[in-house]
Amino acid sequence: MTKTITRADLTEAVYQEVGLSRNESAQLVESVLEEISACLTTGESVKVSSFGSFSVRHKRARMGRNPKTGEEVPINPRRVLVFRPSHVLKEQINKSLSKPATIG
Amino acid sequence: MIKSELIARLAEANPHLYQRDIERIVSTIFDKVAGALCKSDRVELRGFGSFSVKRRPARIGRNPRTGEAVSVAEKHLPFFKTGKELRKRLNTRQDDT
């Protein structure tokens, strides 16, 4: 079964690995996420080698449609975040998840 | 911003820590996320976003140049969905933190 990893698990990993207090580990996990978020909020992208990159894309205004009612609704211009996984990460995931017998 | 710049910013905000420790903190976090995805686990970071793995079944593809049929093996792709709070922050004026 699949599990869900949360901040608590990241905190625990940092705690085990670095030897700071749990409290401080939690704070640092938060700081890392905050630095990344703050950077993205300015529109700058964040690249983490062998993991992937986060970048901000601008979407133009367009007309959308409420699929339930068929009603047209304007969609305002907005900024969205896209994550592009690195090749290393993709390969890592495929290596560990692909079954030994694949269709050739 | 690249990883080394992220580390530098964190080092500046945490002068009581060794740069070496900050490097380890950052690597530990990304390794933990990557490790979870390798087991097909989800990673949910409220307010930031969530990572998950999507499976793409094996299919018969086609070489667009030659039209030749090629079998494409099953694939797993990491996927990120932006969290509500971050999505909101991206779309508000930049002066607020």
Short mmCIF file of C-alpha atoms in Angstrom, two decimals:
data_model
loop_
_atom_site.label_atom_id
_atom_site.label_comp_id
_atom_site.label_asym_id
_atom_site.label_seq_id
_atom_site.Cartn_x
_atom_site.Cartn_y
_atom_site.Cartn_z
CA MET A 1 0.00 0.00 0.00
CA THR A 2 1.15 3.51 -0.60
CA LYS A 3 1.95 5.79 2.28
CA THR A 4 1.83 9.54 2.48
CA ILE A 5 4.94 11.37 3.53
CA THR A 6 4.37 14.64 5.35
CA ARG A 7 6.38 17.38 7.01
CA ALA A 8 6.65 15.20 10.09
CA ASP A 9 8.52 12.54 8.09
CA LEU A 10 10.86 15.12 6.57
CA THR A 11 11.48 16.54 10.03
CA GLU A 12 12.26 13.07 11.36
CA ALA A 13 14.68 12.44 8.47
CA VAL A 14 16.48 15.72 9.11
CA TYR A 15 16.54 15.00 12.83
CA GLN A 16 18.10 11.57 12.26
CA GLU A 17 20.54 12.79 9.67
CA VAL A 18 21.81 16.07 11.06
CA GLY A 19 21.47 15.80 14.82
CA LEU A 20 19.64 19.04 15.52
CA SER A 21 16.69 18.99 17.90
CA ARG A 22 13.35 17.86 16.51
CA ASN A 23 12.05 21.34 16.98
CA GLU A 24 14.85 22.93 15.06
CA SER A 25 14.64 20.25 12.37
CA ALA A 26 10.97 21.09 11.90
CA GLN A 27 11.81 24.76 11.64
CA LEU A 28 14.43 24.10 9.01
CA VAL A 29 12.14 21.96 6.90
CA GLU A 30 9.72 24.86 7.03
CA SER A 31 12.45 27.37 6.11
CA VAL A 32 13.47 25.32 3.09
CA LEU A 33 9.89 25.23 1.81
CA GLU A 34 9.49 28.90 2.60
CA GLU A 35 12.65 29.96 0.74
CA ILE A 36 11.51 28.00 -2.29
CA SER A 37 7.99 29.45 -2.13
CA ALA A 38 9.25 33.00 -1.65
CA CYS A 39 11.56 32.68 -4.62
CA LEU A 40 8.81 31.30 -6.83
CA THR A 41 6.46 34.05 -5.73
CA THR A 42 8.83 36.60 -7.22
CA GLY A 43 8.56 34.73 -10.50
CA GLU A 44 12.03 33.25 -10.35
CA SER A 45 12.40 29.53 -10.95
CA VAL A 46 14.05 27.11 -8.55
CA LYS A 47 16.34 24.38 -9.83
CA VAL A 48 17.48 21.49 -7.71
CA SER A 49 20.00 19.37 -9.52
CA SER A 50 19.14 15.69 -9.83
CA PHE A 51 15.67 16.42 -8.47
CA GLY A 52 13.95 18.82 -10.82
CA SER A 53 12.99 22.41 -11.38
CA PHE A 54 10.02 24.51 -10.39
CA SER A 55 9.09 27.37 -12.62
CA VAL A 56 6.30 29.89 -12.87
CA ARG A 57 4.25 30.11 -16.00
CA HIS A 58 1.92 32.93 -16.96
CA LYS A 59 -1.51 32.01 -18.23
CA ARG A 60 -3.55 34.43 -20.26
CA ALA A 61 -7.19 35.23 -19.61
CA ARG A 62 -9.57 32.96 -21.46
CA MET A 63 -13.20 31.98 -21.54
CA GLY A 64 -13.94 28.80 -19.68
CA ARG A 65 -17.11 26.86 -19.36
CA ASN A 66 -18.77 25.38 -16.34
CA PRO A 67 -18.91 21.76 -17.44
CA LYS A 68 -22.00 21.12 -15.37
CA THR A 69 -24.14 24.02 -16.50
CA GLY A 70 -22.52 24.84 -19.84
CA GLU A 71 -22.30 28.43 -18.69
CA GLU A 72 -19.38 30.53 -19.96
CA VAL A 73 -17.13 31.91 -17.23
CA PRO A 74 -14.18 34.22 -17.74
CA ILE A 75 -10.90 32.85 -16.39
CA ASN A 76 -8.58 35.60 -15.23
CA PRO A 77 -4.92 35.70 -16.18
CA ARG A 78 -2.95 33.89 -13.53
CA ARG A 79 0.40 32.39 -12.68
CA VAL A 80 0.82 28.68 -12.27
CA LEU A 81 3.66 26.62 -10.93
CA VAL A 82 5.07 23.80 -13.00
CA PHE A 83 7.45 21.14 -11.82
CA ARG A 84 9.75 19.44 -14.30
CA PRO A 85 11.37 16.36 -12.85
CA SER A 86 15.01 15.86 -13.71
CA HIS A 87 16.13 12.89 -15.77
CA VAL A 88 17.91 11.54 -12.74
CA LEU A 89 14.70 11.52 -10.70
CA LYS A 90 12.68 9.98 -13.52
CA GLU A 91 15.23 7.25 -14.04
CA GLN A 92 15.48 6.60 -10.32
CA ILE A 93 11.71 6.17 -10.05
CA ASN A 94 11.45 3.97 -13.11
CA LYS A 95 14.31 1.80 -12.03
CA SER A 96 12.75 1.07 -8.69
CA LEU A 97 9.17 0.69 -9.91
CA SER A 98 9.46 -1.17 -13.18
CA LYS A 99 8.85 -4.87 -12.92
CA PRO A 100 11.75 -7.03 -14.06
CA ALA A 101 9.68 -8.52 -16.88
CA THR A 102 8.61 -5.80 -19.27
CA ILE A 103 7.30 -6.09 -22.77
CA GLY A 104 10.21 -5.80 -25.12
CA MET B 1 17.65 30.00 -7.74
CA ILE B 2 19.68 26.83 -7.74
CA LYS B 3 20.38 24.47 -4.87
CA SER B 4 23.63 26.19 -3.85
CA GLU B 5 21.84 29.55 -3.73
CA LEU B 6 19.08 28.04 -1.64
CA ILE B 7 21.73 26.76 0.76
CA ALA B 8 23.39 30.19 0.85
CA ARG B 9 20.11 31.90 1.68
CA LEU B 10 19.37 29.43 4.44
CA ALA B 11 22.89 29.84 5.80
CA GLU B 12 22.40 33.57 5.97
CA ALA B 13 19.12 33.16 7.85
CA ASN B 14 20.66 30.60 10.23
CA PRO B 15 24.11 31.91 11.14
CA HIS B 16 24.33 29.52 14.11
CA LEU B 17 24.48 26.49 11.81
CA TYR B 18 27.38 25.17 9.79
CA GLN B 19 26.98 25.48 6.05
CA ARG B 20 27.75 21.76 5.91
CA ASP B 21 24.71 21.01 8.07
CA ILE B 22 22.47 23.13 5.90
CA GLU B 23 23.69 21.26 2.84
CA ARG B 24 22.79 18.02 4.57
CA ILE B 25 19.37 19.30 5.58
CA VAL B 26 18.52 20.32 2.04
CA SER B 27 19.81 17.07 0.55
CA THR B 28 18.00 15.01 3.17
CA ILE B 29 14.71 16.67 2.31
CA PHE B 30 15.00 16.12 -1.43
CA ASP B 31 16.36 12.59 -0.95
CA LYS B 32 13.45 11.76 1.30
CA VAL B 33 10.95 13.04 -1.27
CA ALA B 34 12.71 11.17 -4.09
CA GLY B 35 12.91 8.02 -1.98
CA ALA B 36 9.20 8.14 -1.26
CA LEU B 37 8.38 8.57 -4.94
CA CYS B 38 10.57 5.57 -5.73
CA LYS B 39 8.20 3.52 -3.58
CA SER B 40 5.23 5.13 -5.27
CA ASP B 41 4.38 6.92 -2.01
CA ARG B 42 2.79 10.32 -2.05
CA VAL B 43 4.43 13.33 -0.44
CA GLU B 44 2.04 15.91 0.87
CA LEU B 45 3.33 19.23 2.10
CA ARG B 46 0.34 21.33 3.07
CA GLY B 47 0.50 24.84 1.76
CA PHE B 48 3.33 23.97 -0.59
CA GLY B 49 2.13 21.11 -2.73
CA SER B 50 2.13 17.39 -3.17
CA PHE B 51 4.23 14.97 -5.15
CA SER B 52 2.88 11.73 -6.51
CA VAL B 53 3.78 9.16 -9.10
CA LYS B 54 1.60 8.45 -12.10
CA ARG B 55 1.78 5.24 -14.01
CA ARG B 56 1.74 5.23 -17.79
CA PRO B 57 0.87 1.77 -19.06
CA ALA B 58 2.88 0.08 -21.79
CA ARG B 59 1.62 0.98 -25.25
CA ILE B 60 2.37 0.58 -28.88
CA GLY B 61 3.83 3.83 -30.08
CA ARG B 62 4.80 4.89 -33.52
CA ASN B 63 8.00 6.39 -34.82
CA PRO B 64 6.59 9.61 -36.24
CA ARG B 65 9.24 9.74 -38.93
CA THR B 66 8.99 6.23 -40.28
CA GLY B 67 5.49 5.27 -39.12
CA GLU B 68 6.97 2.12 -37.70
CA ALA B 69 5.23 0.62 -34.66
CA VAL B 70 7.39 0.49 -31.53
CA SER B 71 6.44 -0.94 -28.19
CA VAL B 72 6.84 1.53 -25.36
CA ALA B 73 7.32 -0.01 -21.92
CA GLU B 74 5.32 0.98 -18.88
CA LYS B 75 6.54 4.20 -17.29
CA HIS B 76 6.18 6.00 -14.00
CA LEU B 77 6.29 9.75 -13.89
CA PRO B 78 6.67 12.01 -10.88
CA PHE B 79 4.00 14.64 -10.69
CA PHE B 80 3.64 17.80 -8.62
CA LYS B 81 0.46 19.57 -7.72
CA THR B 82 0.76 23.06 -6.26
CA GLY B 83 -0.82 23.53 -2.86
CA LYS B 84 -3.69 25.93 -2.35
CA GLU B 85 -1.78 28.43 -0.29
CA LEU B 86 1.18 28.64 -2.66
CA ARG B 87 -1.15 28.90 -5.64
CA LYS B 88 -2.80 31.83 -3.93
CA ARG B 89 0.54 33.45 -3.12
CA LEU B 90 1.63 33.21 -6.73
CA ASN B 91 -1.38 35.24 -7.69
CA THR B 92 -1.31 38.01 -5.13
CA ARG B 93 0.81 41.13 -5.26
CA GLN B 94 4.41 40.40 -4.53
CA ASP B 95 4.87 42.75 -1.60
CA ASP B 96 3.33 40.38 0.92
CA THR B 97 5.26 37.51 2.41
#
